[in-house]
Coordinates of C-alpha atoms and ligand atoms in Angstrom, one line a residue:
Chain A
X1 CA 15.2 23.0 15.4
X2 CA 15.9 21.2 18.7
X3 CA 18.1 18.2 18.1
X4 CA 16.9 15.6 20.5
X5 CA 17.5 12.4 18.6
X6 CA 20.3 10.9 16.6
X7 CA 18.4 11.7 13.4
X8 CA 18.0 15.3 14.5
X9 CA 14.2 15.2 14.8
X10 CA 12.4 17.8 16.9
X11 CA 10.4 17.1 20.1
X12 CA 7.9 14.5 18.9
X13 CA 10.4 11.7 18.2
X14 CA 11.4 11.1 21.8
X15 CA 7.8 10.7 23.1
X16 CA 7.5 7.6 25.3
X17 CA 6.0 4.4 23.9
X18 CA 6.0 3.5 20.3
X19 CA 3.6 3.3 17.3
X20 CA 1.6 0.2 18.1
X21 CA -1.7 -1.6 17.8
X22 CA -3.8 1.2 19.3
X23 CA -2.5 3.7 16.7
X24 CA -2.9 1.0 14.0
X25 CA -6.5 0.4 14.9
X26 CA -7.4 4.1 14.9
X27 CA -5.7 4.6 11.5
X28 CA -7.3 1.5 9.9
X29 CA -10.7 2.7 11.1
X30 CA -10.2 6.1 9.6
X31 CA -9.2 4.5 6.3
X32 CA -12.2 2.2 6.3
X33 CA -14.8 4.8 7.1
X34 CA -13.4 7.3 4.7
X35 CA -14.2 5.4 1.5
X36 CA -17.8 5.3 0.2
X37 CA -17.6 1.7 -0.9
X38 CA -17.4 0.6 2.8
X39 CA -20.7 2.2 3.6
X40 CA -22.4 0.9 0.5
X41 CA -21.2 -2.6 1.3
X42 CA -22.4 -2.4 4.9
X43 CA -25.7 -1.0 3.7
X44 CA -26.1 -4.0 1.4
X45 CA -25.5 -6.4 4.4
X46 CA -28.3 -4.7 6.4
X47 CA -30.8 -4.4 3.5
X48 CA -30.2 -7.9 2.2
X49 CA -30.4 -9.3 5.7
X50 CA -33.7 -7.6 6.7
X51 CA -35.2 -7.6 3.2
X52 CA -34.6 -11.3 2.5
X53 CA -35.8 -12.2 5.9
X54 CA -39.1 -10.4 5.3
X55 CA -39.4 -11.8 1.7
X56 CA -38.6 -15.4 2.5
X57 CA -40.7 -15.5 5.7
X58 CA -43.6 -14.1 3.7
X59 CA -43.3 -16.7 0.9
X60 CA -42.9 -19.6 3.3
X61 CA -45.7 -18.4 5.5
X62 CA -48.0 -18.3 2.5
X63 CA -47.2 -21.9 1.7
X64 CA -47.8 -23.3 5.2
X65 CA -51.4 -24.4 4.6
X66 CA -50.4 -26.4 1.5
X67 CA -47.3 -28.1 2.9
X68 CA -47.3 -31.8 3.6
X69 CA -45.9 -33.4 6.7
X70 CA -42.3 -33.7 5.5
X71 CA -42.2 -30.1 4.4
X72 CA -43.7 -28.9 7.6
X73 CA -41.0 -30.7 9.5
X74 CA -38.5 -28.7 7.6
X75 CA -40.1 -25.4 8.3
X76 CA -37.3 -23.4 10.0
X77 CA -38.5 -20.0 11.1
X78 CA -35.0 -19.0 12.4
X79 CA -33.2 -20.0 9.2
X80 CA -35.8 -18.2 7.0
X81 CA -35.0 -15.0 8.9
X82 CA -31.3 -15.4 8.2
X83 CA -31.7 -15.9 4.4
X84 CA -29.8 -12.7 3.7
X85 CA -26.6 -14.4 4.8
X86 CA -26.3 -16.0 1.4
X87 CA -25.7 -12.6 -0.2
X88 CA -23.9 -11.0 2.8
X89 CA -21.2 -13.7 2.8
X90 CA -19.9 -12.4 -0.6
X91 CA -20.2 -8.8 0.6
X92 CA -18.1 -9.4 3.7
X93 CA -15.7 -11.4 1.6
X94 CA -15.1 -8.4 -0.7
X95 CA -14.7 -6.0 2.3
X96 CA -12.3 -8.4 4.0
X97 CA -10.1 -8.8 0.9
X98 CA -10.2 -5.1 0.0
X99 CA -8.8 -3.9 3.4
X100 CA -5.5 -5.3 2.3
X101 CA -5.7 -5.8 -1.5
X102 CA -6.8 -2.2 -2.2
X103 CA -3.5 -1.0 -0.7
X104 CA -1.5 -3.4 -2.9
X105 CA -3.4 -2.2 -5.9
X106 CA -2.3 1.4 -5.5
X107 CA 0.9 1.0 -3.6
X108 CA -0.4 2.4 -0.3
X109 CA 0.7 -0.7 1.5
X110 CA 4.2 0.7 1.5
X111 CA 3.0 3.8 3.3
X112 CA 1.2 1.6 5.8
X113 CA 4.2 -0.6 6.5
X114 CA 6.5 2.5 6.8
X115 CA 4.2 4.1 9.3
X116 CA 4.0 0.9 11.4
X117 CA 7.3 -1.0 10.7
X118 CA 6.2 -4.0 12.8
X119 CA 4.2 -5.9 10.4
X120 CA 2.4 -8.0 13.0
X121 CA 1.0 -4.8 14.3
X122 CA -0.4 -3.9 10.8
X123 CA -1.8 -7.4 10.5
X124 CA -3.5 -7.2 13.9
X125 CA -4.8 -3.7 13.4
X126 CA -6.4 -4.6 10.1
X127 CA -7.9 -7.8 11.4
X128 CA -9.3 -6.1 14.5
X129 CA -10.9 -3.3 12.5
X130 CA -12.5 -5.4 9.7
X131 CA -13.5 -8.1 12.2
X132 CA -15.1 -5.7 14.6
X133 CA -16.9 -3.7 12.0
X134 CA -18.3 -6.9 10.3
X135 CA -19.2 -8.4 13.6
X136 CA -21.2 -5.4 14.8
X137 CA -23.0 -4.9 11.5
X138 CA -23.7 -8.6 11.0
X139 CA -25.0 -9.2 14.5
X140 CA -27.2 -6.1 14.5
X141 CA -28.5 -7.3 11.1
X142 CA -29.0 -10.9 12.2
X143 CA -31.0 -9.9 15.3
X144 CA -33.1 -7.3 13.4
X145 CA -33.7 -9.9 10.6
X146 CA -34.8 -12.4 13.2
X147 CA -37.4 -10.1 14.7
X148 CA -38.6 -9.0 11.3
X149 CA -38.9 -12.6 10.1
X150 CA -40.9 -13.6 13.1
X151 CA -43.1 -10.5 12.9
X152 CA -44.0 -11.5 9.3
X153 CA -44.8 -15.1 10.3
X154 CA -47.0 -13.7 13.1
X155 CA -48.8 -11.4 10.7
X156 CA -49.7 -14.6 8.8
X157 CA -51.3 -15.9 11.9
X158 CA -48.2 -17.7 13.2
X159 CA -47.8 -18.5 16.9
X160 CA -45.1 -19.7 19.1
X161 CA -45.3 -23.5 19.7
X162 CA -45.8 -24.4 23.4
X163 CA -42.7 -25.3 25.3
X164 CA -41.5 -28.9 25.0
X165 CA -42.8 -29.1 21.4
X166 CA -41.2 -31.6 19.1
X167 CA -41.0 -31.8 15.3
X168 CA -44.2 -33.8 15.5
X169 CA -45.9 -31.0 17.3
X170 CA -44.8 -28.7 14.5
X171 CA -46.0 -31.0 11.8
X172 CA -49.4 -31.3 13.4
X173 CA -49.7 -27.6 14.2
X174 CA -52.6 -25.8 12.5
X175 CA -50.8 -22.4 12.7
X176 CA -47.4 -21.3 11.4
X177 CA -44.7 -21.9 14.0
X178 CA -42.9 -18.8 15.1
X179 CA -39.6 -18.8 17.0
X180 CA -38.7 -16.7 20.0
X181 CA -35.4 -16.1 21.6
X182 CA -36.2 -18.7 24.2
X183 CA -36.9 -21.3 21.5
X184 CA -34.3 -24.0 21.5
X185 CA -31.3 -23.0 19.4
X186 CA -32.8 -19.8 18.2
X187 CA -30.6 -17.2 20.0
X188 CA -27.5 -19.3 19.2
X189 CA -28.3 -19.6 15.5
X190 CA -28.9 -15.8 15.2
X191 CA -25.7 -15.0 17.0
X192 CA -23.7 -17.5 15.0
X193 CA -25.0 -16.0 11.8
X194 CA -23.0 -12.9 12.7
X195 CA -20.0 -15.0 13.8
X196 CA -20.1 -16.9 10.5
X197 CA -20.0 -13.7 8.5
X198 CA -17.2 -12.2 10.7
X199 CA -15.0 -15.3 10.2
X200 CA -15.6 -15.3 6.5
X201 CA -14.5 -11.7 6.3
X202 CA -11.3 -12.7 8.0
X203 CA -10.8 -15.7 5.7
X204 CA -11.1 -13.3 2.7
X205 CA -8.6 -10.9 4.5
X206 CA -6.2 -13.8 4.8
X207 CA -6.7 -14.6 1.1
X208 CA -6.0 -10.9 0.3
X209 CA -2.7 -11.1 2.3
X210 CA -1.6 -14.2 0.5
X211 CA -2.6 -13.2 -3.0
X212 CA -2.1 -9.4 -2.7
X213 CA -4.6 -9.0 -5.5
X214 CA -8.3 -8.0 -5.3
X215 CA -9.7 -10.1 -8.1
X216 CA -7.5 -13.1 -7.2
X217 CA -8.6 -13.0 -3.5
X218 CA -12.2 -12.6 -4.3
X219 CA -12.1 -15.4 -6.9
X220 CA -10.5 -17.7 -4.4
X221 CA -13.1 -16.8 -1.8
X222 CA -16.0 -17.3 -4.2
X223 CA -14.4 -20.6 -5.3
X224 CA -14.2 -21.9 -1.8
X225 CA -17.8 -21.0 -1.1
X226 CA -19.5 -21.9 -4.3
X227 CA -17.2 -24.0 -6.6
X228 CA -15.6 -26.4 -4.2
X229 CA -19.1 -27.6 -3.0
X230 CA -20.0 -28.4 -6.6
X231 CA -16.9 -30.3 -7.2
X232 CA -17.4 -32.3 -3.9
X233 CA -20.9 -33.1 -5.0
X234 CA -19.8 -34.9 -8.1
X235 CA -17.3 -37.1 -6.2
X236 CA -18.4 -40.6 -5.2
X237 CA -20.5 -40.3 -2.1
X238 CA -18.0 -42.5 -0.1
X239 CA -15.6 -39.6 -0.4
X240 CA -18.0 -36.6 -0.5
X241 CA -19.9 -37.7 2.6
X242 CA -16.8 -37.3 4.8
X243 CA -15.7 -34.0 3.2
X244 CA -19.0 -32.2 2.9
X245 CA -19.6 -31.3 6.5
X246 CA -16.2 -29.6 6.6
X247 CA -16.8 -27.2 3.7
X248 CA -17.1 -23.6 4.9
X249 CA -20.5 -23.1 3.4
X250 CA -21.8 -26.2 5.2
X251 CA -20.1 -25.1 8.4
X252 CA -22.1 -21.9 8.0
X253 CA -25.3 -23.9 7.5
X254 CA -24.5 -25.9 10.6
X255 CA -24.1 -22.7 12.6
X256 CA -27.4 -21.3 11.4
X257 CA -30.1 -24.0 11.0
X258 CA -32.3 -25.0 13.9
X259 CA -35.3 -27.2 13.0
X260 CA -33.9 -28.6 9.8
X261 CA -30.9 -29.9 11.7
X262 CA -33.1 -32.9 12.7
X263 CA -34.7 -33.3 9.3
X264 CA -33.2 -32.7 5.9
X265 CA -29.7 -32.2 7.4
X266 CA -29.9 -35.1 9.8
X267 CA -26.4 -36.5 10.3
X268 CA -25.0 -34.3 7.5
X269 CA -23.9 -31.3 9.5
X270 CA -21.5 -30.9 12.4
X271 CA -23.0 -29.6 15.6
X272 CA -23.2 -25.7 15.8
X273 CA -20.3 -25.4 18.2
X274 CA -18.1 -27.9 16.4
X275 CA -18.8 -26.1 13.1
X276 CA -18.0 -22.7 14.6
X277 CA -14.7 -24.0 16.0
X278 CA -13.8 -25.6 12.7
X279 CA -14.4 -22.5 10.8
X280 CA -12.5 -20.5 13.4
X281 CA -9.6 -22.9 13.0
X282 CA -9.6 -22.4 9.2
X283 CA -9.6 -18.7 9.7
X284 CA -6.7 -18.7 12.1
X285 CA -4.6 -20.9 9.8
X286 CA -5.4 -18.7 6.7
X287 CA -4.7 -15.4 8.5
X288 CA -1.5 -16.8 10.0
X289 CA -0.2 -17.9 6.6
X290 CA -1.1 -14.4 5.3
X291 CA 0.6 -12.7 8.2
X292 CA 3.7 -14.9 7.9
X293 CA 4.0 -13.9 4.2
X294 CA 3.4 -10.2 5.0
X295 CA 6.2 -10.3 7.5
X296 CA 8.6 -12.1 5.1
X297 CA 8.0 -10.6 1.7
X298 CA 9.2 -7.3 0.3
X299 CA 6.4 -4.8 0.3
Chain B
X1 CA 22.2 11.0 8.9
X2 CA 21.7 8.0 6.6
X3 CA 24.4 5.4 6.3
X4 CA 24.3 2.5 3.8
X5 CA 26.9 -0.2 4.0
X6 CA 27.3 -2.8 1.3
X7 CA 23.6 -2.8 0.3
X8 CA 22.7 -5.5 -2.2
X9 CA 19.3 -6.5 -3.6
X10 CA 18.3 -8.8 -6.4
X11 CA 14.9 -9.5 -7.8
X12 CA 15.2 -12.9 -9.4
X13 CA 18.1 -12.5 -11.9
X14 CA 17.9 -8.7 -11.8
X15 CA 20.6 -7.2 -9.6
X16 CA 18.8 -4.0 -8.6
X17 CA 21.4 -2.8 -6.1
X18 CA 24.9 -4.1 -5.8
X19 CA 27.2 -3.6 -2.9
X20 CA 26.2 0.1 -2.5
X21 CA 27.7 2.2 0.3
X22 CA 27.2 5.9 0.9
X23 CA 26.5 8.4 3.6
X24 CA 23.9 11.2 3.6
X25 CA 24.7 14.0 6.0
X26 CA 22.4 16.3 7.9
X27 CA 21.9 19.9 6.9
X28 CA 22.5 19.4 3.2
X29 CA 20.4 18.4 0.2
X30 CA 22.0 15.2 -1.2
X31 CA 20.9 14.2 -4.7
X32 CA 20.6 10.6 -5.5
X33 CA 21.2 10.4 -9.2
X34 CA 21.0 7.6 -11.6
X35 CA 19.3 6.6 -14.9
X36 CA 15.9 4.9 -14.8
X37 CA 16.3 1.4 -13.5
X38 CA 19.5 2.1 -11.7
X39 CA 18.2 1.1 -8.3
X40 CA 17.2 4.4 -6.7
X41 CA 13.7 3.4 -5.7
X42 CA 14.9 0.0 -4.5
X43 CA 17.5 1.7 -2.3
X44 CA 14.8 4.0 -0.9
X45 CA 12.6 1.1 -0.1
X46 CA 15.5 -0.6 1.7
X47 CA 16.1 2.5 3.8
X48 CA 12.5 2.3 4.9
X49 CA 12.6 -1.4 5.7
X50 CA 10.1 -2.2 3.0
X51 CA 12.4 -4.4 0.9
X52 CA 14.8 -6.7 2.8
X53 CA 18.4 -6.3 1.5
X54 CA 20.1 -9.6 0.5
X55 CA 23.3 -8.2 2.1
X56 CA 24.4 -5.0 3.9
X57 CA 22.6 -2.6 6.2
X58 CA 21.2 0.8 6.2
X59 CA 20.8 2.9 9.3
X60 CA 19.3 6.3 10.2
X61 CA 21.2 8.0 12.9
X62 CA 22.7 4.6 13.8
X63 CA 19.4 2.8 14.0
X64 CA 17.5 0.6 11.6
X65 CA 14.2 1.9 10.4
X66 CA 12.4 -1.0 12.0
X67 CA 13.7 0.0 15.4
X68 CA 12.3 3.6 15.3
X69 CA 9.6 4.0 17.9
X70 CA 7.7 6.7 16.1
X71 CA 9.0 6.4 12.5
X72 CA 7.0 9.2 11.0
X73 CA 8.4 11.6 13.5
X74 CA 11.9 10.8 12.5
X75 CA 11.7 9.9 8.8
X76 CA 9.3 11.2 6.2
X77 CA 9.2 9.7 2.7
X78 CA 7.6 10.3 -0.6
X79 CA 7.9 7.1 -2.7
X80 CA 5.0 7.1 -5.2
X81 CA 2.7 10.1 -5.3
X82 CA -0.2 8.0 -6.6
X83 CA -0.1 5.4 -3.8
X84 CA -3.2 6.7 -2.1
X85 CA -6.8 5.3 -2.2
X86 CA -8.5 7.4 -4.8
X87 CA -11.8 7.5 -2.9
X88 CA -10.4 9.1 0.2
X89 CA -10.2 12.9 0.8
X90 CA -6.7 14.4 1.2
X91 CA -7.5 15.4 4.8
X92 CA -8.6 12.0 5.9
X93 CA -5.7 10.3 4.1
X94 CA -3.3 12.5 6.1
X95 CA -5.3 12.0 9.3
X96 CA -5.1 8.2 8.9
X97 CA -1.3 8.5 8.6
X98 CA -1.0 11.0 11.5
X99 CA -2.9 8.6 13.7
X100 CA -0.4 5.8 13.2
X101 CA 2.2 7.8 14.9
X102 CA 0.0 9.8 17.4
X103 CA 0.6 13.0 15.5
X104 CA -1.9 15.7 16.6
X105 CA -4.8 16.6 14.2
X106 CA -3.8 20.2 13.8
X107 CA -0.6 19.1 12.1
X108 CA -2.7 17.7 9.2
X109 CA -4.0 21.2 8.5
X110 CA -0.5 22.7 8.9
X111 CA 1.0 20.5 6.2
X112 CA -2.0 20.9 3.9
X113 CA -1.3 24.7 4.2
X114 CA 2.4 24.2 3.7
X115 CA 2.0 22.4 0.4
X116 CA -0.9 24.6 -0.8
X117 CA -3.6 21.9 -0.8
X118 CA -5.8 23.5 2.0
X119 CA -8.5 24.5 -0.5
X120 CA -8.9 21.0 -1.9
X121 CA -8.5 19.1 1.5
X122 CA -12.0 17.6 1.3
X123 CA -11.7 16.6 -2.3
X124 CA -11.2 12.9 -3.3
X125 CA -7.5 12.2 -4.0
X126 CA -8.5 10.3 -7.2
X127 CA -9.4 13.6 -8.8
X128 CA -6.0 15.1 -8.1
X129 CA -3.5 15.9 -10.9
X130 CA -0.1 14.3 -10.7
X131 CA 1.3 17.6 -9.5
X132 CA -1.3 17.8 -6.7
X133 CA -0.6 14.2 -5.7
X134 CA 3.1 15.0 -5.5
X135 CA 2.2 17.9 -3.1
X136 CA 0.1 15.5 -1.1
X137 CA 3.0 13.0 -0.9
X138 CA 5.3 15.8 0.3
X139 CA 2.7 16.8 2.9
X140 CA 2.6 13.2 4.2
X141 CA 6.4 13.1 4.4
X142 CA 6.3 16.3 6.4
X143 CA 3.5 15.2 8.8
X144 CA 5.7 14.1 11.6
X145 CA 8.1 17.1 11.3
X146 CA 10.9 14.5 10.7
X147 CA 14.6 15.1 10.8
X148 CA 15.2 12.8 7.8
X149 CA 13.4 13.2 4.5
X150 CA 13.4 10.9 1.5
X151 CA 11.9 12.0 -1.8
X152 CA 11.8 9.7 -4.8
X153 CA 11.6 11.7 -7.9
X154 CA 9.5 14.4 -6.3
X155 CA 9.4 16.8 -9.3
X156 CA 7.8 14.3 -11.7
X157 CA 4.6 15.7 -13.0
X158 CA 5.2 19.2 -11.5
X159 CA 4.9 22.4 -13.6
X160 CA 7.9 24.8 -13.6
X161 CA 6.4 26.7 -10.7
X162 CA 6.0 23.5 -8.7
X163 CA 9.5 22.5 -9.5
X164 CA 10.8 25.8 -8.2
X165 CA 8.7 25.4 -5.1
X166 CA 10.0 21.9 -4.3
X167 CA 13.6 23.1 -4.9
X168 CA 13.2 25.9 -2.4
X169 CA 11.4 23.7 0.1
X170 CA 14.2 21.1 0.0
X171 CA 16.8 23.8 0.5
X172 CA 14.9 25.4 3.4
X173 CA 14.3 22.0 5.1
X174 CA 18.1 21.3 4.8
X175 CA 18.7 24.8 6.2
X176 CA 16.8 23.8 9.3
X177 CA 19.4 21.0 9.8
X178 CA 17.4 18.1 8.4
X179 CA 18.9 15.3 6.3
X180 CA 17.5 15.5 2.8
X181 CA 17.9 12.7 0.3
X182 CA 16.3 13.3 -3.1
X183 CA 16.4 11.1 -6.1
X184 CA 16.2 12.1 -9.8
X185 CA 17.3 10.8 -13.2
X186 CA 18.0 14.3 -14.3
X187 CA 21.5 15.7 -13.7
X188 CA 20.4 19.2 -14.5
X189 CA 17.7 19.0 -11.9
X190 CA 20.2 17.8 -9.2
X191 CA 22.6 20.5 -10.1
X192 CA 20.1 23.1 -9.2
X193 CA 18.7 21.4 -6.1
X194 CA 21.4 19.5 -4.4
X195 CA 24.9 20.3 -3.1
X196 CA 25.9 16.7 -2.5
X197 CA 25.6 13.8 -4.9
X198 CA 25.4 10.1 -4.8
X199 CA 25.5 8.8 -8.3
X200 CA 24.6 5.2 -9.2
X201 CA 24.3 3.2 -12.3
X202 CA 23.1 -0.4 -12.5
X203 CA 22.9 -0.4 -8.7
X204 CA 26.6 0.3 -8.1
X205 CA 28.1 3.5 -6.8
X206 CA 29.6 5.7 -9.5
X207 CA 30.4 8.8 -7.5
X208 CA 29.9 10.1 -3.9
X209 CA 30.9 13.7 -4.0
X210 CA 29.7 17.3 -4.2
X211 CA 27.8 18.6 -7.1
X212 CA 30.6 21.2 -7.9
X213 CA 33.4 18.6 -7.8
X214 CA 31.3 16.2 -9.8
X215 CA 30.8 18.8 -12.5
X216 CA 34.4 20.1 -12.6
X217 CA 36.1 16.8 -12.5
X218 CA 33.9 15.3 -15.2
X219 CA 33.6 18.3 -17.5
X220 CA 36.3 18.8 -20.2
X221 CA 36.5 22.5 -21.3
X222 CA 36.7 22.9 -25.0
X223 CA 36.9 25.9 -27.2
X224 CA 35.3 26.4 -30.6
X225 CA 37.4 28.5 -33.0
X226 CA 36.6 29.7 -36.6
X227 CA 39.2 31.3 -38.7
X228 CA 39.7 31.8 -42.5
X229 CA 43.2 30.5 -41.8
X230 CA 42.3 27.5 -39.8
X231 CA 45.1 25.2 -41.1
X232 CA 47.8 27.6 -39.9
X233 CA 46.0 28.3 -36.6
X234 CA 45.8 24.5 -35.9
X235 CA 49.6 24.2 -36.3
X236 CA 50.2 27.2 -34.0
X237 CA 47.9 25.8 -31.3
X238 CA 49.3 22.3 -31.5
X239 CA 52.8 23.7 -31.1
X240 CA 51.6 25.3 -27.9
X241 CA 50.5 22.0 -26.5
X242 CA 46.7 22.1 -27.2
X243 CA 44.8 19.3 -28.8
X244 CA 43.0 20.3 -32.0
X245 CA 40.3 18.5 -34.0
X246 CA 38.4 19.8 -37.0
X247 CA 34.6 19.8 -37.0
X248 CA 32.6 18.9 -40.1
X249 CA 32.0 22.6 -40.9
X250 CA 35.8 23.4 -40.7
X251 CA 35.7 24.9 -37.2
X252 CA 38.4 23.9 -34.8
X253 CA 37.6 22.2 -31.5
X254 CA 40.4 22.9 -29.1
X255 CA 41.0 21.2 -25.8
X256 CA 43.8 21.8 -23.3
X257 CA 43.8 25.6 -23.7
X258 CA 41.7 28.6 -22.9
X259 CA 40.0 31.3 -24.9
X260 CA 42.5 33.8 -23.7
X261 CA 45.6 31.8 -24.7
X262 CA 44.1 30.9 -28.1
X263 CA 43.2 34.6 -28.8
X264 CA 46.7 35.8 -27.8
X265 CA 48.4 33.1 -29.9
X266 CA 46.3 34.0 -33.0
X267 CA 47.0 37.7 -32.6
X268 CA 50.7 37.1 -32.2
X269 CA 50.7 35.0 -35.4
X270 CA 48.6 37.5 -37.3
X271 CA 45.7 35.1 -37.8
X272 CA 42.1 36.6 -38.0
X273 CA 39.4 34.9 -36.0
X274 CA 35.7 34.8 -36.8
X275 CA 34.6 33.0 -33.7
X276 CA 36.1 32.1 -30.4
X277 CA 33.7 30.5 -27.9
X278 CA 34.1 28.4 -24.8
X279 CA 32.0 25.1 -24.8
X280 CA 30.8 23.4 -21.7
X281 CA 29.8 19.8 -22.0
X282 CA 26.2 19.9 -20.7
X283 CA 25.7 18.2 -17.3
X284 CA 23.3 15.8 -19.0
X285 CA 26.1 14.7 -21.4
X286 CA 28.5 14.2 -18.5
X287 CA 26.0 12.1 -16.7
X288 CA 25.1 10.1 -19.8
X289 CA 28.7 9.4 -20.5
X290 CA 29.3 8.2 -17.0
X291 CA 26.3 6.0 -16.8
X292 CA 26.3 4.9 -20.4
X293 CA 27.6 1.4 -19.6
X294 CA 25.0 1.1 -16.9
X295 CA 22.2 2.0 -19.3
X296 CA 23.5 0.0 -22.3
X297 CA 23.8 -3.3 -20.5
X298 CA 20.9 -2.7 -18.2
X299 CA 18.9 -5.9 -17.7
X300 CA 21.7 -8.3 -18.2
X301 CA 22.9 -10.1 -15.2
X302 CA 26.7 -10.2 -15.8
X303 CA 28.7 -9.0 -12.9
X304 CA 31.1 -6.9 -14.9
X305 CA 30.3 -4.3 -17.5
X306 CA 31.8 -5.2 -20.9
X307 CA 33.3 -2.4 -22.8
Ligands
LIG401 N1 9.7 -5.4 -7.0 C1 10.6 -5.6 -8.0 N2 10.5 -6.8 -8.7 C2 11.3 -7.1 -9.7 N3 12.2 -6.2 -10.2 C3 12.3 -5.0 -9.6 C4 11.5 -4.7 -8.5 N4 11.8 -3.4 -8.2 C5 12.8 -3.0 -9.0 N5 13.1 -4.0 -9.9 C6 14.2 -3.9 -10.9 O1 15.3 -3.4 -10.2 C7 16.0 -2.5 -11.0 C8 16.1 -1.2 -10.3 O2 14.8 -0.6 -10.2 P1 14.5 0.7 -9.4 O3 15.0 0.6 -8.1 O4 13.0 1.0 -9.6 O5 15.3 1.8 -10.3 P2 15.1 3.4 -10.3 O6 14.3 3.8 -9.2 O7 16.5 3.9 -10.3 O8 14.5 3.7 -11.7 C9 15.2 -2.4 -12.3 O9 15.8 -3.3 -13.2 C10 13.8 -2.9 -12.0 O10 13.2 -3.5 -13.1
LIG402 MG1 12.4 4.9 -9.4

């Protein structure tokens, strides 16, 4: 054995550079892709996204002829196409939590932290991989769902409203309104649906880092999305009105709705960009707390 | 080489490791011996920078683990065999580890061959027996062809054939000049695997020595003697300076003499002997005696061991 380092290791140990983010990303990707549950979860995102888009668009299209003016005003062809987001948000939450909690469950986190002793590198590698995978799958799904949804509406005789149309045009329209990419807010809403899911995955990742426990992290995640809104609803409206728009689920809504923004959500939601920035801020804070704990705690 | 200086670590009120200092030299198998709960695994985790010591330092070839640029290429470790995602195949598990330290892919197949898991490389790790998991853990430790190897209770769950295999592997790795640090709670196992010993109890150092010295300095040779004339023989032996005690069944237990001297003395006195046999305290007994305090009062937080 050639003794080239103080520990007496052969050739490899003296290679230039050091184990860093690039190596961490490659490894995390191998780990993620090599378990079946990842692919099942990603498939659920795609199927739920496209399937619910077709289903909801079909149901809503069937009702168009019977809708009164108020309901017609709330007809949101973009939002219908993104209905799968309600299910996908829990799936990305599970995936985001598992990338860290599954390693705590079986002790593999120690191996991970021994292979890459700089813990910020481990944090970044995991965040990049889970973020990138969820982003790509969610965006592809969001855009596919959009086209499927509009195709279903078109099949029911829907047409694109002429340029410069208002809610009033929509209410008076004899045919079902269909969105295109150039419709105001449509492309942004679809793109933001993928962003919403990506940020949620990272929020769950942060919860996983903080709690180091799968069931705990997922419960907290579900609690934030489903339970906290219920609690806020029973508060006096003087309080709830000011809190509601900052709830993660409502931030998601604010990022995704188009037509309904001016009707049933008028004044309730933040603007799409403000909502996205707020959720991004939450995400950064939660992941930073998780990363700080990861660096400080014993593994 | 591994060097620990004044390592201490508490978990709440439990003092897991207490002012522990030792050295592990290259080219030898050093056994890390202590009863369950004595702080072996905690020490291993501190060597790898996983748990932060409350006090003290541990270095590998003069550097902290955290400062190693390609840690897997310098230090390989087997901590817990089952610490692997059950749904992943053995090959992809090893590949994911190799990637963290830019270790080439063919090395994965090399170590799979080396530990005898090549045939099950594609199988999900969750289906592995404990013995197979131990082999996979050893494979991951060897991935980077490191100069320092840490094995925490590597023979747990192995069949006799597997134990022999690990023993020979550790010896041959040491023969290549590597530093081998292997823990066990079994003295007999260490006696057959290691040449050097670090013995701990309740987190503190009990002995830092060679296996041979440890055994000879802690083993009292006694001789069992049976004679129809035991009373007279006891008097003869005592007058020669030996210490004699009588066992329940009337046999004499003699310390401070040898079988030869007892036989000669009996012959000279005309006393017939029915049995004359040397007794070695078993290694396990020696170790138990030494660490008895450590075990008895394990879990209390007092700084001194009451007797
Ligand atoms: N992460 C931990 N949290 C709390 N107590 C721990 C932890 N790790 C070890 N201990 C305690 O420290 C002591 C030493 O444990 P350990 O290092 O596992 O011993 P060994 O490996 O020699 O059996 C034990 O009392 C154990 O309960
Ligand atoms: Mg242990």
